[in-house]
Amino acid sequence: MRTPLHPPIEDVGLAGVLSALGDPVRLRIVRVLADGEEHLRPDFDVPVGQSTLSHHMKTLRDAGVVLSRPEGTRCFVSLRPELEQRFPGLVAAVLRNLEGATGPAADH
Amino acid sequence: MRTPLHPPIEDVGLAGVLSALGDPVRLRIVRVLADGEEHLRPDFDVPVGQSTLSHHMKTLRDAGVVLSRPEGTRCFVSLRPELEQRFPGLVAAVLRNLEGATGPAADH
DNA sequence: ACCTTTCATCGATGTTCATCGATCATAGAT
DNA sequence: ATCTATGATCGATGAACATCGATGAAAGGT
């Protein structure tokens, strides 16, 4: 667990956030995170391998969506709180529209 | 002006919409469209060539964000109204956070 | 008939991205 | 010191994407 580098919040751009959220796997991650709590990897049951999950985590982290807090060998992940001040209502709006709909074929 | 094919609204997915919006050029397009009016190509002053603009339009159209209405040789573009029922508050939230910030380097 | 405008499409190119398996680094336990 | 668990990183591969210039199609004007 080396570098939990989070970009400064002023470097976080809207396009980057939306792009990071524009993926079914990452939306599922965010859905789990929606309760505001910290979560560990096993909580995200996404249909990808471990290394791919790691990649998606990095994508969310680099985009400023997610916060990683390594502790020992594990890594607690949570929604980045400053995002709300940066883009008020944005994450909330996404979360509200997230129920059961992460993809075009997910609403039946 | 051949095929103004819009996907049925029930096929429009959240990930697709967010992904389509996750691009600086397309965000600029959406910003112009934010007034609810129809617009023509010259209204979008984006730093890309004509064919690339066309491509971005198709991306937005395929994602269900935008509506194309060909008329004669021109093509009127507007925000797709059904998106509001589909994902209430989503576009509004993006639009509210759009002022002057389409990218990480756009806030100085 | 011809030219012009407006937009879509095609073909090509270079970049980014999702994915995987394998390896490496770290921390904790034995 | 060794083993184990967790997650990051590396290398490779195929897919998707942004971009461009050139060409094509449709409608209007001369």
PDB file of C-alpha atoms (C1' of nucleotides) in Angstrom:
ATOM      1  CA  MET A   1       0.000   0.000   0.000  1.00  0.00           C
ATOM      2  CA  ARG A   2       2.243   2.764  -1.150  1.00  0.00           C
ATOM      3  CA  THR A   3       0.838   5.970  -2.474  1.00  0.00           C
ATOM      4  CA  PRO A   4      -2.636   7.077  -1.505  1.00  0.00           C
ATOM      5  CA  LEU A   5      -2.215  10.273  -3.527  1.00  0.00           C
ATOM      6  CA  HIS A   6      -5.342  12.350  -3.686  1.00  0.00           C
ATOM      7  CA  PRO A   7      -5.411  15.391  -5.957  1.00  0.00           C
ATOM      8  CA  PRO A   8      -6.008  18.742  -4.287  1.00  0.00           C
ATOM      9  CA  ILE A   9      -9.704  19.496  -4.433  1.00  0.00           C
ATOM     10  CA  GLU A  10      -9.188  22.588  -6.586  1.00  0.00           C
ATOM     11  CA  ASP A  11      -7.665  20.397  -9.272  1.00  0.00           C
ATOM     12  CA  VAL A  12     -10.772  18.264  -9.432  1.00  0.00           C
ATOM     13  CA  GLY A  13     -12.713  19.044 -12.600  1.00  0.00           C
ATOM     14  CA  LEU A  14     -16.297  18.413 -13.483  1.00  0.00           C
ATOM     15  CA  ALA A  15     -15.499  16.543 -16.681  1.00  0.00           C
ATOM     16  CA  GLY A  16     -13.130  14.284 -14.811  1.00  0.00           C
ATOM     17  CA  VAL A  17     -15.676  13.477 -12.137  1.00  0.00           C
ATOM     18  CA  LEU A  18     -18.413  12.733 -14.647  1.00  0.00           C
ATOM     19  CA  SER A  19     -16.055  10.643 -16.738  1.00  0.00           C
ATOM     20  CA  ALA A  20     -15.020   8.639 -13.694  1.00  0.00           C
ATOM     21  CA  LEU A  21     -18.647   8.058 -12.792  1.00  0.00           C
ATOM     22  CA  GLY A  22     -19.501   7.082 -16.340  1.00  0.00           C
ATOM     23  CA  ASP A  23     -18.722   3.412 -15.933  1.00  0.00           C
ATOM     24  CA  PRO A  24     -20.987   0.649 -14.636  1.00  0.00           C
ATOM     25  CA  VAL A  25     -18.339  -0.918 -12.437  1.00  0.00           C
ATOM     26  CA  ARG A  26     -17.434   2.383 -10.825  1.00  0.00           C
ATOM     27  CA  LEU A  27     -21.076   3.282 -10.361  1.00  0.00           C
ATOM     28  CA  ARG A  28     -21.539   0.076  -8.419  1.00  0.00           C
ATOM     29  CA  ILE A  29     -18.624   1.034  -6.226  1.00  0.00           C
ATOM     30  CA  VAL A  30     -20.112   4.466  -5.625  1.00  0.00           C
ATOM     31  CA  ARG A  31     -23.464   2.914  -4.827  1.00  0.00           C
ATOM     32  CA  VAL A  32     -21.886   0.942  -2.013  1.00  0.00           C
ATOM     33  CA  LEU A  33     -20.145   4.084  -0.824  1.00  0.00           C
ATOM     34  CA  ALA A  34     -23.402   6.011  -0.861  1.00  0.00           C
ATOM     35  CA  ASP A  35     -24.067   5.289   2.803  1.00  0.00           C
ATOM     36  CA  GLY A  36     -21.228   7.612   3.721  1.00  0.00           C
ATOM     37  CA  GLU A  37     -19.338   4.907   5.549  1.00  0.00           C
ATOM     38  CA  GLU A  38     -15.887   3.543   4.913  1.00  0.00           C
ATOM     39  CA  HIS A  39     -15.763   0.293   3.023  1.00  0.00           C
ATOM     40  CA  LEU A  40     -13.267  -2.405   2.249  1.00  0.00           C
ATOM     41  CA  ARG A  41     -12.716  -4.251  -1.001  1.00  0.00           C
ATOM     42  CA  PRO A  42     -14.891  -7.265  -0.174  1.00  0.00           C
ATOM     43  CA  ASP A  43     -17.883  -4.920   0.113  1.00  0.00           C
ATOM     44  CA  PHE A  44     -17.722  -4.088  -3.576  1.00  0.00           C
ATOM     45  CA  ASP A  45     -18.900  -7.152  -5.366  1.00  0.00           C
ATOM     46  CA  VAL A  46     -17.993  -6.157  -8.867  1.00  0.00           C
ATOM     47  CA  PRO A  47     -17.501  -8.664 -11.696  1.00  0.00           C
ATOM     48  CA  VAL A  48     -13.842  -7.897 -12.285  1.00  0.00           C
ATOM     49  CA  GLY A  49     -10.547  -9.208 -11.042  1.00  0.00           C
ATOM     50  CA  GLN A  50      -8.584  -7.769  -8.174  1.00  0.00           C
ATOM     51  CA  SER A  51      -6.142  -5.830 -10.297  1.00  0.00           C
ATOM     52  CA  THR A  52      -8.954  -4.335 -12.330  1.00  0.00           C
ATOM     53  CA  LEU A  53     -10.751  -3.261  -9.177  1.00  0.00           C
ATOM     54  CA  SER A  54      -7.535  -1.631  -8.087  1.00  0.00           C
ATOM     55  CA  HIS A  55      -7.414   0.208 -11.375  1.00  0.00           C
ATOM     56  CA  HIS A  56     -10.984   1.464 -11.009  1.00  0.00           C
ATOM     57  CA  MET A  57     -10.220   2.603  -7.488  1.00  0.00           C
ATOM     58  CA  LYS A  58      -7.291   4.581  -8.776  1.00  0.00           C
ATOM     59  CA  THR A  59      -9.484   6.110 -11.441  1.00  0.00           C
ATOM     60  CA  LEU A  60     -12.031   7.228  -8.853  1.00  0.00           C
ATOM     61  CA  ARG A  61      -9.292   8.447  -6.559  1.00  0.00           C
ATOM     62  CA  ASP A  62      -7.517  10.410  -9.291  1.00  0.00           C
ATOM     63  CA  ALA A  63     -10.798  11.967 -10.326  1.00  0.00           C
ATOM     64  CA  GLY A  64     -11.383  13.174  -6.785  1.00  0.00           C
ATOM     65  CA  VAL A  65     -14.468  11.073  -6.161  1.00  0.00           C
ATOM     66  CA  VAL A  66     -13.089   8.722  -3.588  1.00  0.00           C
ATOM     67  CA  LEU A  67     -10.809   8.744  -0.572  1.00  0.00           C
ATOM     68  CA  SER A  68      -8.423   5.935   0.255  1.00  0.00           C
ATOM     69  CA  ARG A  69      -7.205   5.441   3.790  1.00  0.00           C
ATOM     70  CA  PRO A  70      -4.689   2.624   4.043  1.00  0.00           C
ATOM     71  CA  GLU A  71      -4.560   1.008   7.426  1.00  0.00           C
ATOM     72  CA  GLY A  72      -2.222  -1.862   7.903  1.00  0.00           C
ATOM     73  CA  THR A  73      -2.711  -4.193   5.030  1.00  0.00           C
ATOM     74  CA  ARG A  74      -6.222  -3.011   4.234  1.00  0.00           C
ATOM     75  CA  CYS A  75      -7.520   0.113   2.598  1.00  0.00           C
ATOM     76  CA  PHE A  76     -10.636   1.930   3.708  1.00  0.00           C
ATOM     77  CA  VAL A  77     -12.480   3.671   0.921  1.00  0.00           C
ATOM     78  CA  SER A  78     -15.119   6.363   1.210  1.00  0.00           C
ATOM     79  CA  LEU A  79     -16.696   9.138  -0.797  1.00  0.00           C
ATOM     80  CA  ARG A  80     -14.600  12.251  -0.755  1.00  0.00           C
ATOM     81  CA  PRO A  81     -16.426  14.754   1.393  1.00  0.00           C
ATOM     82  CA  GLU A  82     -15.037  17.928  -0.216  1.00  0.00           C
ATOM     83  CA  LEU A  83     -16.768  16.994  -3.444  1.00  0.00           C
ATOM     84  CA  GLU A  84     -19.990  18.334  -2.028  1.00  0.00           C
ATOM     85  CA  GLN A  85     -18.546  21.832  -1.576  1.00  0.00           C
ATOM     86  CA  ARG A  86     -16.807  21.635  -4.918  1.00  0.00           C
ATOM     87  CA  PHE A  87     -19.844  20.532  -6.908  1.00  0.00           C
ATOM     88  CA  PRO A  88     -22.890  20.991  -4.687  1.00  0.00           C
ATOM     89  CA  GLY A  89     -25.646  18.514  -5.276  1.00  0.00           C
ATOM     90  CA  LEU A  90     -23.838  16.671  -8.024  1.00  0.00           C
ATOM     91  CA  VAL A  91     -23.023  13.419  -6.280  1.00  0.00           C
ATOM     92  CA  ALA A  92     -26.384  13.528  -4.531  1.00  0.00           C
ATOM     93  CA  ALA A  93     -28.161  13.764  -7.867  1.00  0.00           C
ATOM     94  CA  VAL A  94     -26.206  10.826  -9.240  1.00  0.00           C
ATOM     95  CA  LEU A  95     -26.837   8.799  -6.112  1.00  0.00           C
ATOM     96  CA  ARG A  96     -30.550   9.525  -6.272  1.00  0.00           C
ATOM     97  CA  ASN A  97     -30.680   8.157  -9.805  1.00  0.00           C
ATOM     98  CA  LEU A  98     -28.528   5.195  -9.016  1.00  0.00           C
ATOM     99  CA  GLU A  99     -31.093   2.816  -7.592  1.00  0.00           C
ATOM    100  CA  GLY A 100     -31.042  -0.303  -9.689  1.00  0.00           C
ATOM    101  CA  ALA A 101     -29.850   1.530 -12.780  1.00  0.00           C
ATOM    102  CA  THR A 102     -26.160   1.355 -13.473  1.00  0.00           C
ATOM    103  CA  GLY A 103     -26.527   0.470 -17.131  1.00  0.00           C
ATOM    104  CA  PRO A 104     -28.950   0.512 -20.044  1.00  0.00           C
ATOM    105  CA  ALA A 105     -29.957  -3.092 -19.372  1.00  0.00           C
ATOM    106  CA  ALA A 106     -30.239  -2.747 -15.616  1.00  0.00           C
ATOM    107  CA  ASP A 107     -33.801  -1.450 -15.393  1.00  0.00           C
ATOM    108  CA  HIS A 108     -36.141  -4.371 -15.650  1.00  0.00           C
TER     109      HIS A 108
ATOM    110  CA  MET B   1     -28.414  14.877 -43.130  1.00  0.00           C
ATOM    111  CA  ARG B   2     -29.407  11.266 -43.039  1.00  0.00           C
ATOM    112  CA  THR B   3     -30.184   9.524 -39.793  1.00  0.00           C
ATOM    113  CA  PRO B   4     -31.208  11.449 -36.719  1.00  0.00           C
ATOM    114  CA  LEU B   5     -31.607   8.214 -34.743  1.00  0.00           C
ATOM    115  CA  HIS B   6     -32.352   8.757 -31.080  1.00  0.00           C
ATOM    116  CA  PRO B   7     -32.408   5.785 -28.719  1.00  0.00           C
ATOM    117  CA  PRO B   8     -35.667   5.092 -26.915  1.00  0.00           C
ATOM    118  CA  ILE B   9     -35.556   6.793 -23.541  1.00  0.00           C
ATOM    119  CA  GLU B  10     -35.821   3.519 -21.642  1.00  0.00           C
ATOM    120  CA  ASP B  11     -32.556   2.420 -23.237  1.00  0.00           C
ATOM    121  CA  VAL B  12     -30.767   5.446 -21.873  1.00  0.00           C
ATOM    122  CA  GLY B  13     -28.520   4.453 -19.001  1.00  0.00           C
ATOM    123  CA  LEU B  14     -26.981   6.508 -16.240  1.00  0.00           C
ATOM    124  CA  ALA B  15     -23.441   5.371 -16.937  1.00  0.00           C
ATOM    125  CA  GLY B  16     -23.834   6.277 -20.590  1.00  0.00           C
ATOM    126  CA  VAL B  17     -25.126   9.729 -19.814  1.00  0.00           C
ATOM    127  CA  LEU B  18     -22.367  10.459 -17.324  1.00  0.00           C
ATOM    128  CA  SER B  19     -19.758   9.119 -19.690  1.00  0.00           C
ATOM    129  CA  ALA B  20     -21.052  11.301 -22.494  1.00  0.00           C
ATOM    130  CA  LEU B  21     -20.978  14.325 -20.218  1.00  0.00           C
ATOM    131  CA  GLY B  22     -17.486  13.507 -19.032  1.00  0.00           C
ATOM    132  CA  ASP B  23     -15.696  15.377 -21.763  1.00  0.00           C
ATOM    133  CA  PRO B  24     -14.748  19.066 -21.854  1.00  0.00           C
ATOM    134  CA  VAL B  25     -15.864  19.568 -25.436  1.00  0.00           C
ATOM    135  CA  ARG B  26     -19.237  17.972 -24.847  1.00  0.00           C
ATOM    136  CA  LEU B  27     -19.695  19.902 -21.622  1.00  0.00           C
ATOM    137  CA  ARG B  28     -19.228  23.104 -23.563  1.00  0.00           C
ATOM    138  CA  ILE B  29     -21.885  21.977 -25.974  1.00  0.00           C
ATOM    139  CA  VAL B  30     -24.246  21.208 -23.120  1.00  0.00           C
ATOM    140  CA  ARG B  31     -23.526  24.563 -21.560  1.00  0.00           C
ATOM    141  CA  VAL B  32     -24.732  26.304 -24.684  1.00  0.00           C
ATOM    142  CA  LEU B  33     -27.786  24.065 -24.712  1.00  0.00           C
ATOM    143  CA  ALA B  34     -28.509  24.888 -21.075  1.00  0.00           C
ATOM    144  CA  ASP B  35     -30.877  27.697 -22.023  1.00  0.00           C
ATOM    145  CA  GLY B  36     -33.362  25.139 -23.283  1.00  0.00           C
ATOM    146  CA  GLU B  37     -33.385  26.578 -26.770  1.00  0.00           C
ATOM    147  CA  GLU B  38     -32.488  24.932 -30.030  1.00  0.00           C
ATOM    148  CA  HIS B  39     -29.045  25.728 -31.333  1.00  0.00           C
ATOM    149  CA  LEU B  40     -27.093  25.361 -34.521  1.00  0.00           C
ATOM    150  CA  ARG B  41     -23.496  24.331 -35.021  1.00  0.00           C
ATOM    151  CA  PRO B  42     -22.066  27.846 -35.170  1.00  0.00           C
ATOM    152  CA  ASP B  43     -23.331  28.451 -31.630  1.00  0.00           C
ATOM    153  CA  PHE B  44     -20.943  25.871 -30.240  1.00  0.00           C
ATOM    154  CA  ASP B  45     -17.529  27.375 -30.430  1.00  0.00           C
ATOM    155  CA  VAL B  46     -15.485  24.350 -29.578  1.00  0.00           C
ATOM    156  CA  PRO B  47     -11.816  23.968 -30.501  1.00  0.00           C
ATOM    157  CA  VAL B  48     -12.290  20.986 -32.794  1.00  0.00           C
ATOM    158  CA  GLY B  49     -12.872  20.469 -36.476  1.00  0.00           C
ATOM    159  CA  GLN B  50     -16.263  20.031 -38.078  1.00  0.00           C
ATOM    160  CA  SER B  51     -16.096  16.282 -38.369  1.00  0.00           C
ATOM    161  CA  THR B  52     -15.040  15.963 -34.753  1.00  0.00           C
ATOM    162  CA  LEU B  53     -17.928  18.146 -33.646  1.00  0.00           C
ATOM    163  CA  SER B  54     -20.201  15.885 -35.623  1.00  0.00           C
ATOM    164  CA  HIS B  55     -18.755  12.924 -33.786  1.00  0.00           C
ATOM    165  CA  HIS B  56     -19.324  14.518 -30.385  1.00  0.00           C
ATOM    166  CA  MET B  57     -22.886  15.324 -31.382  1.00  0.00           C
ATOM    167  CA  LYS B  58     -23.442  11.719 -32.246  1.00  0.00           C
ATOM    168  CA  THR B  59     -21.991  10.681 -28.911  1.00  0.00           C
ATOM    169  CA  LEU B  60     -24.377  12.964 -27.040  1.00  0.00           C
ATOM    170  CA  ARG B  61     -27.269  11.859 -29.207  1.00  0.00           C
ATOM    171  CA  ASP B  62     -26.534   8.149 -28.757  1.00  0.00           C
ATOM    172  CA  ALA B  63     -26.244   8.655 -25.019  1.00  0.00           C
ATOM    173  CA  GLY B  64     -29.688  10.232 -24.931  1.00  0.00           C
ATOM    174  CA  VAL B  65     -28.533  13.661 -23.839  1.00  0.00           C
ATOM    175  CA  VAL B  66     -29.306  15.592 -26.954  1.00  0.00           C
ATOM    176  CA  LEU B  67     -31.960  15.852 -29.617  1.00  0.00           C
ATOM    177  CA  SER B  68     -31.198  16.516 -33.280  1.00  0.00           C
ATOM    178  CA  ARG B  69     -33.824  18.000 -35.546  1.00  0.00           C
ATOM    179  CA  PRO B  70     -32.651  18.292 -39.143  1.00  0.00           C
ATOM    180  CA  GLU B  71     -34.381  21.007 -41.108  1.00  0.00           C
ATOM    181  CA  GLY B  72     -33.324  21.583 -44.647  1.00  0.00           C
ATOM    182  CA  THR B  73     -29.586  21.702 -44.672  1.00  0.00           C
ATOM    183  CA  ARG B  74     -29.245  22.646 -41.027  1.00  0.00           C
ATOM    184  CA  CYS B  75     -29.647  20.648 -37.839  1.00  0.00           C
ATOM    185  CA  PHE B  76     -31.210  22.062 -34.697  1.00  0.00           C
ATOM    186  CA  VAL B  77     -29.844  20.640 -31.484  1.00  0.00           C
ATOM    187  CA  SER B  78     -31.390  20.809 -28.038  1.00  0.00           C
ATOM    188  CA  LEU B  79     -31.299  19.051 -24.699  1.00  0.00           C
ATOM    189  CA  ARG B  80     -33.468  15.982 -24.679  1.00  0.00           C
ATOM    190  CA  PRO B  81     -36.463  16.791 -22.520  1.00  0.00           C
ATOM    191  CA  GLU B  82     -37.283  13.223 -21.425  1.00  0.00           C
ATOM    192  CA  LEU B  83     -33.965  13.062 -19.621  1.00  0.00           C
ATOM    193  CA  GLU B  84     -35.505  14.980 -16.758  1.00  0.00           C
ATOM    194  CA  GLN B  85     -38.140  12.336 -16.160  1.00  0.00           C
ATOM    195  CA  ARG B  86     -35.612   9.581 -16.642  1.00  0.00           C
ATOM    196  CA  PHE B  87     -33.018  10.972 -14.249  1.00  0.00           C
ATOM    197  CA  PRO B  88     -34.665  13.743 -12.251  1.00  0.00           C
ATOM    198  CA  GLY B  89     -32.361  16.542 -11.253  1.00  0.00           C
ATOM    199  CA  LEU B  90     -29.303  15.035 -12.870  1.00  0.00           C
ATOM    200  CA  VAL B  91     -28.812  17.382 -15.791  1.00  0.00           C
ATOM    201  CA  ALA B  92     -29.844  20.294 -13.611  1.00  0.00           C
ATOM    202  CA  ALA B  93     -27.146  19.424 -11.088  1.00  0.00           C
ATOM    203  CA  VAL B  94     -24.518  19.201 -13.812  1.00  0.00           C
ATOM    204  CA  LEU B  95     -25.667  22.461 -15.345  1.00  0.00           C
ATOM    205  CA  ARG B  96     -25.544  24.218 -11.990  1.00  0.00           C
ATOM    206  CA  ASN B  97     -21.918  23.181 -11.571  1.00  0.00           C
ATOM    207  CA  LEU B  98     -20.990  24.024 -15.100  1.00  0.00           C
ATOM    208  CA  GLU B  99     -20.356  27.728 -14.783  1.00  0.00           C
ATOM    209  CA  GLY B 100     -16.816  28.379 -15.861  1.00  0.00           C
ATOM    210  CA  ALA B 101     -15.624  24.930 -14.902  1.00  0.00           C
ATOM    211  CA  THR B 102     -15.457  22.407 -17.682  1.00  0.00           C
ATOM    212  CA  GLY B 103     -12.006  21.151 -16.809  1.00  0.00           C
ATOM    213  CA  PRO B 104      -9.384  21.054 -14.078  1.00  0.00           C
ATOM    214  CA  ALA B 105      -7.624  24.072 -15.540  1.00  0.00           C
ATOM    215  CA  ALA B 106     -10.753  26.110 -16.174  1.00  0.00           C
ATOM    216  CA  ASP B 107     -11.109  27.666 -12.754  1.00  0.00           C
ATOM    217  CA  HIS B 108      -8.661  30.522 -12.512  1.00  0.00           C
TER     218      HIS B 108
ATOM    219  C1'  DA C   1     -27.437  22.393 -64.480  1.00  0.00           C
ATOM    220  C1'  DC C   2     -24.159  24.212 -61.132  1.00  0.00           C
ATOM    221  C1'  DC C   3     -22.314  26.001 -56.931  1.00  0.00           C
ATOM    222  C1'  DT C   4     -22.693  26.602 -51.848  1.00  0.00           C
ATOM    223  C1'  DT C   5     -23.847  25.460 -47.367  1.00  0.00           C
ATOM    224  C1'  DT C   6     -24.460  22.186 -43.742  1.00  0.00           C
ATOM    225  C1'  DC C   7     -23.853  18.149 -41.773  1.00  0.00           C
ATOM    226  C1'  DA C   8     -22.802  12.943 -41.868  1.00  0.00           C
ATOM    227  C1'  DT C   9     -19.743   9.349 -43.003  1.00  0.00           C
ATOM    228  C1'  DC C  10     -15.334   7.101 -44.183  1.00  0.00           C
ATOM    229  C1'  DG C  11     -10.524   5.872 -43.518  1.00  0.00           C
ATOM    230  C1'  DA C  12      -6.491   6.493 -40.923  1.00  0.00           C
ATOM    231  C1'  DT C  13      -3.808   7.443 -36.793  1.00  0.00           C
ATOM    232  C1'  DG C  14      -2.502   7.886 -32.209  1.00  0.00           C
ATOM    233  C1'  DT C  15      -4.175   7.738 -27.488  1.00  0.00           C
ATOM    234  C1'  DT C  16      -6.574   6.174 -23.757  1.00  0.00           C
ATOM    235  C1'  DC C  17      -8.981   2.500 -21.354  1.00  0.00           C
ATOM    236  C1'  DA C  18     -10.652  -2.082 -19.351  1.00  0.00           C
ATOM    237  C1'  DT C  19      -9.083  -6.274 -18.550  1.00  0.00           C
ATOM    238  C1'  DC C  20      -6.214 -10.034 -17.207  1.00  0.00           C
ATOM    239  C1'  DG C  21      -2.361 -12.772 -14.988  1.00  0.00           C
ATOM    240  C1'  DA C  22       1.870 -12.229 -12.660  1.00  0.00           C
ATOM    241  C1'  DT C  23       4.780  -9.993  -9.675  1.00  0.00           C
ATOM    242  C1'  DC C  24       6.004  -6.847  -5.911  1.00  0.00           C
ATOM    243  C1'  DA C  25       5.501  -4.328  -1.444  1.00  0.00           C
ATOM    244  C1'  DT C  26       3.690  -3.897   3.049  1.00  0.00           C
ATOM    245  C1'  DA C  27       1.804  -5.275   7.465  1.00  0.00           C
ATOM    246  C1'  DG C  28       0.503  -8.677  10.678  1.00  0.00           C
ATOM    247  C1'  DA C  29       0.763 -13.243  12.639  1.00  0.00           C
ATOM    248  C1'  DT C  30       3.286 -17.547  13.677  1.00  0.00           C
TER     249       DT C  30
ATOM    250  C1'  DA D   1      12.850 -15.303   9.608  1.00  0.00           C
ATOM    251  C1'  DT D   2       8.642 -17.099   7.280  1.00  0.00           C
ATOM    252  C1'  DC D   3       4.070 -17.315   5.889  1.00  0.00           C
ATOM    253  C1'  DT D   4      -0.300 -15.051   4.644  1.00  0.00           C
ATOM    254  C1'  DA D   5      -3.416 -11.543   3.288  1.00  0.00           C
ATOM    255  C1'  DT D   6      -4.199  -7.229   0.955  1.00  0.00           C
ATOM    256  C1'  DG D   7      -3.669  -4.254  -2.401  1.00  0.00           C
ATOM    257  C1'  DA D   8      -0.530  -1.756  -5.862  1.00  0.00           C
ATOM    258  C1'  DT D   9       2.132  -2.112  -9.976  1.00  0.00           C
ATOM    259  C1'  DC D  10       3.813  -4.128 -14.389  1.00  0.00           C
ATOM    260  C1'  DG D  11       3.307  -5.894 -19.049  1.00  0.00           C
ATOM    261  C1'  DA D  12       0.380  -7.261 -22.598  1.00  0.00           C
ATOM    262  C1'  DT D  13      -3.798  -7.225 -25.378  1.00  0.00           C
ATOM    263  C1'  DG D  14      -7.857  -5.848 -27.548  1.00  0.00           C
ATOM    264  C1'  DA D  15     -11.485  -2.320 -27.626  1.00  0.00           C
ATOM    265  C1'  DA D  16     -13.008   2.200 -27.652  1.00  0.00           C
ATOM    266  C1'  DC D  17     -12.187   7.015 -28.503  1.00  0.00           C
ATOM    267  C1'  DA D  18     -10.654  11.799 -30.222  1.00  0.00           C
ATOM    268  C1'  DT D  19      -8.927  13.771 -33.936  1.00  0.00           C
ATOM    269  C1'  DC D  20      -8.197  14.975 -38.697  1.00  0.00           C
ATOM    270  C1'  DG D  21      -8.798  15.520 -43.836  1.00  0.00           C
ATOM    271  C1'  DA D  22     -11.483  13.986 -47.581  1.00  0.00           C
ATOM    272  C1'  DT D  23     -15.565  12.505 -49.492  1.00  0.00           C
ATOM    273  C1'  DG D  24     -20.634  12.030 -49.757  1.00  0.00           C
ATOM    274  C1'  DA D  25     -25.543  13.433 -49.415  1.00  0.00           C
ATOM    275  C1'  DA D  26     -29.309  16.658 -49.200  1.00  0.00           C
ATOM    276  C1'  DA D  27     -31.376  21.156 -49.678  1.00  0.00           C
ATOM    277  C1'  DG D  28     -31.283  25.961 -51.464  1.00  0.00           C
ATOM    278  C1'  DG D  29     -29.833  29.581 -54.316  1.00  0.00           C
ATOM    279  C1'  DT D  30     -28.023  31.456 -58.897  1.00  0.00           C
TER     280       DT D  30
END
